[in-house]
Coordinates of C-alpha atoms and ligand atoms in Angstrom, one line a residue:
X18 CA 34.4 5.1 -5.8
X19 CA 38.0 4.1 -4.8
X20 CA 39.7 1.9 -2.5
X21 CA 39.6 4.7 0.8
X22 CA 36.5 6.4 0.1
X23 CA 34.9 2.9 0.0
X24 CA 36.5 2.2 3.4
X25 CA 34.9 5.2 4.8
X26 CA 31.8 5.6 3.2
X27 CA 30.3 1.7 1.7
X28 CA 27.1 0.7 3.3
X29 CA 27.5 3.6 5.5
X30 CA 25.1 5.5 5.2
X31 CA 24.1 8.6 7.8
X32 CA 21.4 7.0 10.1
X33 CA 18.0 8.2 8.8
X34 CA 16.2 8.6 11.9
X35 CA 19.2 11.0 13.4
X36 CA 21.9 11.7 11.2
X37 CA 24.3 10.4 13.0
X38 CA 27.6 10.0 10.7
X39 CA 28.6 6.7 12.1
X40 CA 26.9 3.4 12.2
X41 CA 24.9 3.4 15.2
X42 CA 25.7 0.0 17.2
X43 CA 22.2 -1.7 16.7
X44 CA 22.4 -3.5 20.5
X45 CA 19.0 -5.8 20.1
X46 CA 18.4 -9.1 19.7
X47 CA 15.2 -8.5 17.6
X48 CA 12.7 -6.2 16.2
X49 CA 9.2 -5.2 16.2
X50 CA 6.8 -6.6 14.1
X51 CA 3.5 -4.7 12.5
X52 CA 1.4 -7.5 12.4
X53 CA 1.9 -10.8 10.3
X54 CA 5.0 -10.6 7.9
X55 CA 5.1 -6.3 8.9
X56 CA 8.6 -6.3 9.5
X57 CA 11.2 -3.4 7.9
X58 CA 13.7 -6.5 6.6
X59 CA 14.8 -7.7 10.1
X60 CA 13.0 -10.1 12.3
X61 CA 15.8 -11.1 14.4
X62 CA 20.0 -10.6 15.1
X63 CA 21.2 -14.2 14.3
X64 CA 19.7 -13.3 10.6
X65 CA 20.4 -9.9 10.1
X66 CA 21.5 -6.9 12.0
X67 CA 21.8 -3.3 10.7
X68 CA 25.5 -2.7 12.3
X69 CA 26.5 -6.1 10.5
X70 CA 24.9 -5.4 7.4
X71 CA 26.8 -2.1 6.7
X72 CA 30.0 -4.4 7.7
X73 CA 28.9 -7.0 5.2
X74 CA 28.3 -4.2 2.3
X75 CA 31.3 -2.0 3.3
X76 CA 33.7 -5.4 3.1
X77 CA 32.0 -6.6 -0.2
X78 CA 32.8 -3.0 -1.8
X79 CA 36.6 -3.4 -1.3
X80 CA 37.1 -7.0 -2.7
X81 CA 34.8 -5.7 -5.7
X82 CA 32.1 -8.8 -5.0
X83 CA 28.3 -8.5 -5.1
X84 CA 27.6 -10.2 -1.3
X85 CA 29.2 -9.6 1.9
X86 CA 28.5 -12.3 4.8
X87 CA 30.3 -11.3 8.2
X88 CA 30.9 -14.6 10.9
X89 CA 32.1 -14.7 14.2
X90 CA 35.6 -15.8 13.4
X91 CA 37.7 -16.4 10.5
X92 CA 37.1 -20.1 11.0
X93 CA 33.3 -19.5 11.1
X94 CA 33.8 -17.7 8.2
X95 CA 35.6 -20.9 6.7
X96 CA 32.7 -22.8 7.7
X97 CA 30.5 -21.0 6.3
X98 CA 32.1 -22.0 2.6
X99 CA 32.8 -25.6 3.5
X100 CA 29.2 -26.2 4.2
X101 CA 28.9 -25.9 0.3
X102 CA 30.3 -29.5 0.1
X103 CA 28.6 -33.0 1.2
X104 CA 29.8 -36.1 2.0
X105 CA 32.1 -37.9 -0.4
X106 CA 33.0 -34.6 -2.0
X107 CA 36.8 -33.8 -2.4
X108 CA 38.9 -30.8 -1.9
X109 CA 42.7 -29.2 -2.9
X110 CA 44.2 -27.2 -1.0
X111 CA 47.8 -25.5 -0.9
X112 CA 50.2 -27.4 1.4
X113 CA 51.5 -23.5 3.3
X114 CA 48.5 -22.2 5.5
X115 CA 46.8 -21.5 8.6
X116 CA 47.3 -23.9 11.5
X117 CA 43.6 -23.7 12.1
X118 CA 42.3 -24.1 9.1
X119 CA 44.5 -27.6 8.1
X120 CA 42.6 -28.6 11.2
X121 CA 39.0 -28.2 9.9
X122 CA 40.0 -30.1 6.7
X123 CA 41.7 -32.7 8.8
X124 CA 39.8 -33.1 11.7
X125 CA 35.8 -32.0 11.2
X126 CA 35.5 -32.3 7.2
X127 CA 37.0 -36.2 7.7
X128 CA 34.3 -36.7 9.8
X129 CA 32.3 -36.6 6.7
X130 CA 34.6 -38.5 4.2
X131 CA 35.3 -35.1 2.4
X132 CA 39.0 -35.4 1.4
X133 CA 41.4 -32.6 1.0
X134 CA 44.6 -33.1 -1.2
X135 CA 47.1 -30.8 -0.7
X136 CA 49.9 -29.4 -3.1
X137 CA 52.9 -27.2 -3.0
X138 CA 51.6 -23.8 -3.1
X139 CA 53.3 -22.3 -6.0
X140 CA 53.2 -25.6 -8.3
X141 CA 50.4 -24.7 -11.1
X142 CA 50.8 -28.2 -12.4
X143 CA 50.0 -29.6 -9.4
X144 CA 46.6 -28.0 -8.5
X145 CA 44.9 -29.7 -11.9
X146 CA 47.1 -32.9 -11.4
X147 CA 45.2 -33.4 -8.2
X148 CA 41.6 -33.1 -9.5
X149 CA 39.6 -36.2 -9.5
X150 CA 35.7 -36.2 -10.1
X151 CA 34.3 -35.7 -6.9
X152 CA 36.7 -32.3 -6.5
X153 CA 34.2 -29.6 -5.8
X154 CA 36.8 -26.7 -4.2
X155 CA 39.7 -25.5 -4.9
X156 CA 41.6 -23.5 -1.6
X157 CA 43.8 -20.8 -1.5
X158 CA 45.8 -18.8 0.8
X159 CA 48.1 -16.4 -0.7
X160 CA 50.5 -15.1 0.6
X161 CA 50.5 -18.2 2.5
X162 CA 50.9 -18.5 6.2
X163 CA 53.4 -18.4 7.4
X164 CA 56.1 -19.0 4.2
X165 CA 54.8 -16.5 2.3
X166 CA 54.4 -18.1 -1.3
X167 CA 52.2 -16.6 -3.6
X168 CA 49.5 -19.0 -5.5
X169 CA 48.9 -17.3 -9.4
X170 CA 45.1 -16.7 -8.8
X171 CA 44.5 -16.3 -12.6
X172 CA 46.0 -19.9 -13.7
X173 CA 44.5 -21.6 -10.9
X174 CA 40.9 -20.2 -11.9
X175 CA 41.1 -20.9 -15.1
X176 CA 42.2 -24.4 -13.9
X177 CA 38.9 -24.4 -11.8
X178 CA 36.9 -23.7 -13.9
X179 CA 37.6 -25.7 -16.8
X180 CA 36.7 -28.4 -14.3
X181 CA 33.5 -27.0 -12.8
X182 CA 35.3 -26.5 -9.2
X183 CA 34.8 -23.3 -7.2
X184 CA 38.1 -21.7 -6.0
X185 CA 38.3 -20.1 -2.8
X186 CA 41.4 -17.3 -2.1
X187 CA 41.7 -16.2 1.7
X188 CA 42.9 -13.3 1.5
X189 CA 43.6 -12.4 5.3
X190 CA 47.7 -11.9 4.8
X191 CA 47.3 -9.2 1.8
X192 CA 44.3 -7.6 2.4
X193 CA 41.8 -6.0 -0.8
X194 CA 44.1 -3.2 -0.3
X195 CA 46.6 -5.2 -2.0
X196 CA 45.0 -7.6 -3.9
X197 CA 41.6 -8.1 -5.3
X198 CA 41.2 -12.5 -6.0
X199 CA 37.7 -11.5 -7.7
X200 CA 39.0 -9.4 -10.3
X201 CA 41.7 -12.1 -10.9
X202 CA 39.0 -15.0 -11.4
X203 CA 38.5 -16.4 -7.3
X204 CA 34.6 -17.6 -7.1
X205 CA 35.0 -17.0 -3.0
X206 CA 37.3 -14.2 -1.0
X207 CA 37.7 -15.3 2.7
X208 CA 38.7 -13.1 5.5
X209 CA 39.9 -13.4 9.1
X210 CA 38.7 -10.0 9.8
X211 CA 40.9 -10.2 12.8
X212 CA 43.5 -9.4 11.2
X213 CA 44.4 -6.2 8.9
X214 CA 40.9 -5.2 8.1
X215 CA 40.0 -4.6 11.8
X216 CA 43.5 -4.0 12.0
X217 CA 43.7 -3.3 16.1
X218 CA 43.9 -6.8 18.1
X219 CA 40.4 -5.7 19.7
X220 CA 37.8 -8.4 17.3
X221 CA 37.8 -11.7 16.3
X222 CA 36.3 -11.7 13.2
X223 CA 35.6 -13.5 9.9
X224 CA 34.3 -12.6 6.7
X225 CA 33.4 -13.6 3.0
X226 CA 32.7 -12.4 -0.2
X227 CA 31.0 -14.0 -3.4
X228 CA 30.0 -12.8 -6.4
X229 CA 27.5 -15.4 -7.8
X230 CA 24.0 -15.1 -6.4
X231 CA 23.4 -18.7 -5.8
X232 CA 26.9 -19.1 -4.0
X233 CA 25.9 -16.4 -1.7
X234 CA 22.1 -17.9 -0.8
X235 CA 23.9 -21.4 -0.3
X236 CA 26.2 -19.4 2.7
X237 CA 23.9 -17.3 3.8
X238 CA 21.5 -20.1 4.5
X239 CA 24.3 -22.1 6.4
X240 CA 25.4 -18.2 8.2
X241 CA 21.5 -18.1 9.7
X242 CA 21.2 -21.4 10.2
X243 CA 24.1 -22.7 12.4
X244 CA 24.9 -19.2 13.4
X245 CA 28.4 -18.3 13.7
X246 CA 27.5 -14.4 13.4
X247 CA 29.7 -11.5 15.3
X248 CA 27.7 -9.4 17.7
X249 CA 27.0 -5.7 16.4
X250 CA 29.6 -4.0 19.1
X251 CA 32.2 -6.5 16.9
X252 CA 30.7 -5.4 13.8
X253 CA 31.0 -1.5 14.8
X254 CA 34.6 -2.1 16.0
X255 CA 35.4 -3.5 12.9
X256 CA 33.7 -1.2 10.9
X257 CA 36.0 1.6 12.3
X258 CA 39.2 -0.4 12.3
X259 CA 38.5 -0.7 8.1
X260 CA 38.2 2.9 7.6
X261 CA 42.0 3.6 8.1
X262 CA 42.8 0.1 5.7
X263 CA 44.6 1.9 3.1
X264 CA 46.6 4.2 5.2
X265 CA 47.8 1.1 7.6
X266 CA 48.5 -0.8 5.0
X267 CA 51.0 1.9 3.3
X268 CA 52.6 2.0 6.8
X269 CA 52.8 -1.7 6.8
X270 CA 54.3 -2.2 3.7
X271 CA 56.8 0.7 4.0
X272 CA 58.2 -1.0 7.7
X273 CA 57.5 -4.6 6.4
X274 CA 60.3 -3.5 3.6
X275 CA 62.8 -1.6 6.1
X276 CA 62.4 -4.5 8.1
X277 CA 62.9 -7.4 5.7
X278 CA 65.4 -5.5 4.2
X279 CA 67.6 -5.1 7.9
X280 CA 67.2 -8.7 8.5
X281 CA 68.5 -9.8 5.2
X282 CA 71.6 -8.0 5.8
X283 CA 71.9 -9.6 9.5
X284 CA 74.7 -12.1 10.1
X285 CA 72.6 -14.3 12.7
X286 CA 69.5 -14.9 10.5
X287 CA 69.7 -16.9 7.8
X288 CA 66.9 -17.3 5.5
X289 CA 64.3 -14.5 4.5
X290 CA 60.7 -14.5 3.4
X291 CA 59.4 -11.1 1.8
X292 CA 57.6 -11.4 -1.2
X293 CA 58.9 -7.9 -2.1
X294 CA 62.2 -8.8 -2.1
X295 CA 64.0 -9.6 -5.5
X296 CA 65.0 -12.7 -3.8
X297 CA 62.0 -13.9 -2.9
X298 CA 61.0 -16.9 -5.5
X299 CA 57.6 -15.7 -6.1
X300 CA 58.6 -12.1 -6.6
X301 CA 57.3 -11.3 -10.2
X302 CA 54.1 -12.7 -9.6
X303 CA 53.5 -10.6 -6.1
X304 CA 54.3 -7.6 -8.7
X305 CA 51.3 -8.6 -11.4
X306 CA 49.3 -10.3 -9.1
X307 CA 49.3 -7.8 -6.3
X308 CA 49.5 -3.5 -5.6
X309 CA 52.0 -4.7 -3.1
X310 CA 53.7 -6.5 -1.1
X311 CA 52.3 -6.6 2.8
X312 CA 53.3 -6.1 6.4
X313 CA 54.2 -9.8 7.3
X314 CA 58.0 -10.8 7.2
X315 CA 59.2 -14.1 8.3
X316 CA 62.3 -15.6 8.9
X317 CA 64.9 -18.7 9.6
X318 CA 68.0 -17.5 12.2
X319 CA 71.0 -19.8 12.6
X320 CA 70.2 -21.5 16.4
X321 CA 67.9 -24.0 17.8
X322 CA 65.0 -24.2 19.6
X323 CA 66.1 -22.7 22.8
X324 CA 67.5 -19.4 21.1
X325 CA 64.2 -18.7 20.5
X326 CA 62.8 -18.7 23.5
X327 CA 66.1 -16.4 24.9
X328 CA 64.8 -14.0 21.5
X329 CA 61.4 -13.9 22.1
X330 CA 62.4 -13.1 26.2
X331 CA 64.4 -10.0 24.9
X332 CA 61.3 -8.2 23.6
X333 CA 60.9 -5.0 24.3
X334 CA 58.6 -3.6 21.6
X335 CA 57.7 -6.1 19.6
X336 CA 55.2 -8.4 21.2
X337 CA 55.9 -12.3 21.3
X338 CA 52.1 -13.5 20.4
X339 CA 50.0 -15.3 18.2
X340 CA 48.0 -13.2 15.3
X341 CA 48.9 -10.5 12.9
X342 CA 47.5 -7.6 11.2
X343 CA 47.4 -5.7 14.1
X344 CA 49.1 -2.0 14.3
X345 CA 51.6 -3.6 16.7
X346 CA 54.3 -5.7 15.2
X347 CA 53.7 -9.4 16.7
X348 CA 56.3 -12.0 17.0
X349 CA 55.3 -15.8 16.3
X350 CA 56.8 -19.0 16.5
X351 CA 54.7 -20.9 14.1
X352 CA 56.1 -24.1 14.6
X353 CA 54.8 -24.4 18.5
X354 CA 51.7 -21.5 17.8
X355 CA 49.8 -21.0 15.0
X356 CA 51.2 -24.4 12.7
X357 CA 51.1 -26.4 16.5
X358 CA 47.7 -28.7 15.5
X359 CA 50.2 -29.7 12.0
X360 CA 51.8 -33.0 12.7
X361 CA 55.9 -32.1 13.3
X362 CA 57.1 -34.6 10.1
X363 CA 54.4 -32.6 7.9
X364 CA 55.1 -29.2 9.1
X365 CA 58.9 -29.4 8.9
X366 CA 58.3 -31.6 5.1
X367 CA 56.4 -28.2 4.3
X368 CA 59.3 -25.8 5.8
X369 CA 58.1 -24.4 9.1
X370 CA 60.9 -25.9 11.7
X371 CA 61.8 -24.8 14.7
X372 CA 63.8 -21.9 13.8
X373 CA 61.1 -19.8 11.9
X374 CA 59.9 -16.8 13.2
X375 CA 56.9 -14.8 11.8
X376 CA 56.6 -10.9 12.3
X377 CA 53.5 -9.1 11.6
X378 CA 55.3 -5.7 11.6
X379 CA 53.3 -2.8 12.8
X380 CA 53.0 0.9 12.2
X381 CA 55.3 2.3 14.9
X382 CA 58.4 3.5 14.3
X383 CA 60.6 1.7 12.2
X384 CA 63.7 2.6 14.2
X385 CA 62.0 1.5 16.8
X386 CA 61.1 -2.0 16.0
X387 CA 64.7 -2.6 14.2
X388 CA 66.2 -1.6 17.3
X389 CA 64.2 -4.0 19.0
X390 CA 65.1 -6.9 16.4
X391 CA 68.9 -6.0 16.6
X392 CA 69.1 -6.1 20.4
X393 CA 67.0 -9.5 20.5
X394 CA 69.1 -11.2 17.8
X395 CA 72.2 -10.7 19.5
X396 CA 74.3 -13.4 20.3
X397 CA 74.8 -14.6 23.5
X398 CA 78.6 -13.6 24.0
X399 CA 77.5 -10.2 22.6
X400 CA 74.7 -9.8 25.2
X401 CA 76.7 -11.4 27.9
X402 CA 79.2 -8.4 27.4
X403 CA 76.5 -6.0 27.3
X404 CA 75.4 -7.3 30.5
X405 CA 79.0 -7.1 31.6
X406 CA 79.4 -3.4 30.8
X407 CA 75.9 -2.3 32.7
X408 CA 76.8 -4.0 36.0
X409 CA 80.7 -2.2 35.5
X410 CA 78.2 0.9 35.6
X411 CA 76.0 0.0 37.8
X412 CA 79.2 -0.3 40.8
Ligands
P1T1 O1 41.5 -16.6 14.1 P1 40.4 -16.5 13.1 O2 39.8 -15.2 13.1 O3 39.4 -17.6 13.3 O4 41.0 -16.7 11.7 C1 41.5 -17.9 11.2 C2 42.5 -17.7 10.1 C3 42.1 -17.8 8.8 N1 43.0 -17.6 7.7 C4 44.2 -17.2 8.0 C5 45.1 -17.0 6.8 C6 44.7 -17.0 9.3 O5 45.9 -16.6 9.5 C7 43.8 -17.2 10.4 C8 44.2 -17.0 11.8 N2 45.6 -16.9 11.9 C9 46.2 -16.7 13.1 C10 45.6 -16.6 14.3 C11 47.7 -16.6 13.0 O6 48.3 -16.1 14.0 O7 48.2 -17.0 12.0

């Protein structure tokens, strides 16, 4: 099957008691039992739930991968892979990525003297440079949040596994629709479902996908038995939002381009990141590595600190919130938001200062949201003139 009929049809089965065409939303906590051990392959929620599992089966078809295992956040999710290591183990991870996740490395995994190195993102080199013999995974994020470098899957694989390391891709910014990390060698795919494959700012969500059987028991035991699961309404929401992936995902690319295209050309900002733009540094290996290029755009403007705050005010259609992925284009500030909980000498050393915006552009109409850009960039005298004119009118 391909990419959309997967979407709409994986683990989705009609229900064989009714035929009802959708999932039904299993609301119970558990299920009868017909005497000792007489149960139909679920005992209770926390371990399995029919609404999740056709999430979990659905989500492992599009990234290609034999198991699915659906948490109750994207961190959960991330949890639910770190609990393969033990204490003294040690762990690489790229230098660009989510806020949140830096601070499970940080501040929970120190807790058990498990060490994360981290190395430029696009630096090959780097990654095998920074093996030592207790390195046990190796962790990706790509494109990377919120700069936008890609990581070449396929050299860093064979990198891992020449050394016995698992590597772990999150995948959350691309999306299987546009790239698959299994086929390119990844041991572990990692979603924050929260983002494009639920796709409507309504779930927070996690996911991840293995291939290897023993991999999958290992996460599985640690998903039951600390139990970060989502709640079958979550997984039903989420199940829906997937089956229009592939058509969002068009849409988001196609804006993401007009968008990243506009503010290229735009004499107040200064620096932009779009992996589908010839500029961009990783741009040949978005176009082997990936089917395309995404819906997230970010960006440097020439100002300070308090400009943003008078942009983000001006807003009228784009939002100015934390997340992405969503089919409404969201404004971030990742230095104060989503890369807050990364000390200010790191994060700036890494590139996200205080005049980077990120834009997770939507799926309404392009005009619309350049129109919206233009009129928020504006300098002040421009504005103030604007303002100018509309009181003239207004007497
Ligand atoms: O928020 P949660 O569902 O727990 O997902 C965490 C997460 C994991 N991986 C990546 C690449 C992410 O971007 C995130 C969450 N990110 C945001 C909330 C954000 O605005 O960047």
């Amino acid at each position: 099957m391909k990419f959309s009929t997967k979407a709409i049809h994986a683990g989705q089965e009609p229900d064989p008691s009714t035929g009802a065409i959708m999932t039904p939303i299993f609301q119970t906590s558990t299920y009868a039992q017909n005497g000792l051990g007489g149960h139909k392959g679920y005992e209770y929620s926390r371990s399995g739930n029919p609404t999740r599992t056709a999430l979990e089966d659905c989500i492992a078809a599009l990234e290609n991968g034999q198991y699915g295992m659906a948490f109750a956040s994207g961190l959960a999710a991330e949890q639910g892979i770190l609990s393969l290591l033990k204490t003294g183990d040690h762990m690489i991870a790229c230098d660009d990525l989510y806020g949140g996740s830096y601070r499970i490395f940080e501040r929970i995994l120190s807790r058990y003297q498990i060490e994360t190195s981290y190395v430029p993102a696009a630096n090959v080199q780097d990654y095998e440079k920074a093996i030592r013999p207790n390195t046990k995974l190796i962790w990706l994020e790509t494109p990377t949040n919120p700069l936008l470098r890609l990581v070449d899957i396929r050299a860093i694989a064979e990198i891992a596994h020449r050394h016995n390391i698992l590597l772990v891709v999150d995948n959350t910014f691309s999306s299987p629709y546009f790239q698959l990390p299994l086929e390119l060698g990844a041991d572990i795919v990692l979603h924050s479902t929260t983002k494009y494959i639920n796709g409507h700012s309504d779930v927070v969500g996690g996911a991840v996908v293995v291939k290897d059987q023993s991999v999958y028991e290992a996460i599985k035991f640690y998903q039951n038995a600390a139990g970060g699961i989502p709640g079958p309404f979550d997984s039903w929401l989420t199940l829906r939002g997937i089956k229009t992936l592939a058509v969002r995902m068009k849409q988001h690319q196609e804006n993401a381009f007009a968008v990243a295209r506009f503010l290229s050309d735009h004499p107040r900002v200064e620096k932009v990141y779009y992996p589908g733009l010839p500029s961009h540094p990783d741009h040949e290996l978005a176009k082997r590595q990936m089917s395309g290029f995404g819906g997230m755009v970010s960006f440097t403007f020439k100002g300070s600190l308090e400009d943003v705050d008078q942009i983000v005010r001006r807003l009228k259609v784009i939002t100015f919130a934390e997340s992405l992925g969503g089919i409404e284009s969201l404004l971030c500030h990742p230095a104060s938001m989503t890369h807050g909980s990364i000390p200010r000498e790191i994060r700036e050393a890494r590139g996200v200062d205080d005049t980077l915006l990120r834009l997770s552009v939507g799926i309404e109409d392009v005009e619309d949201i350049l129109n919206d850009l233009d009129q928020a960039l504006a300098t002040r005298p421009e504005i103030d003139q604007d303002i100018q004119e509309q009181q003239l009118v207004h007497k």
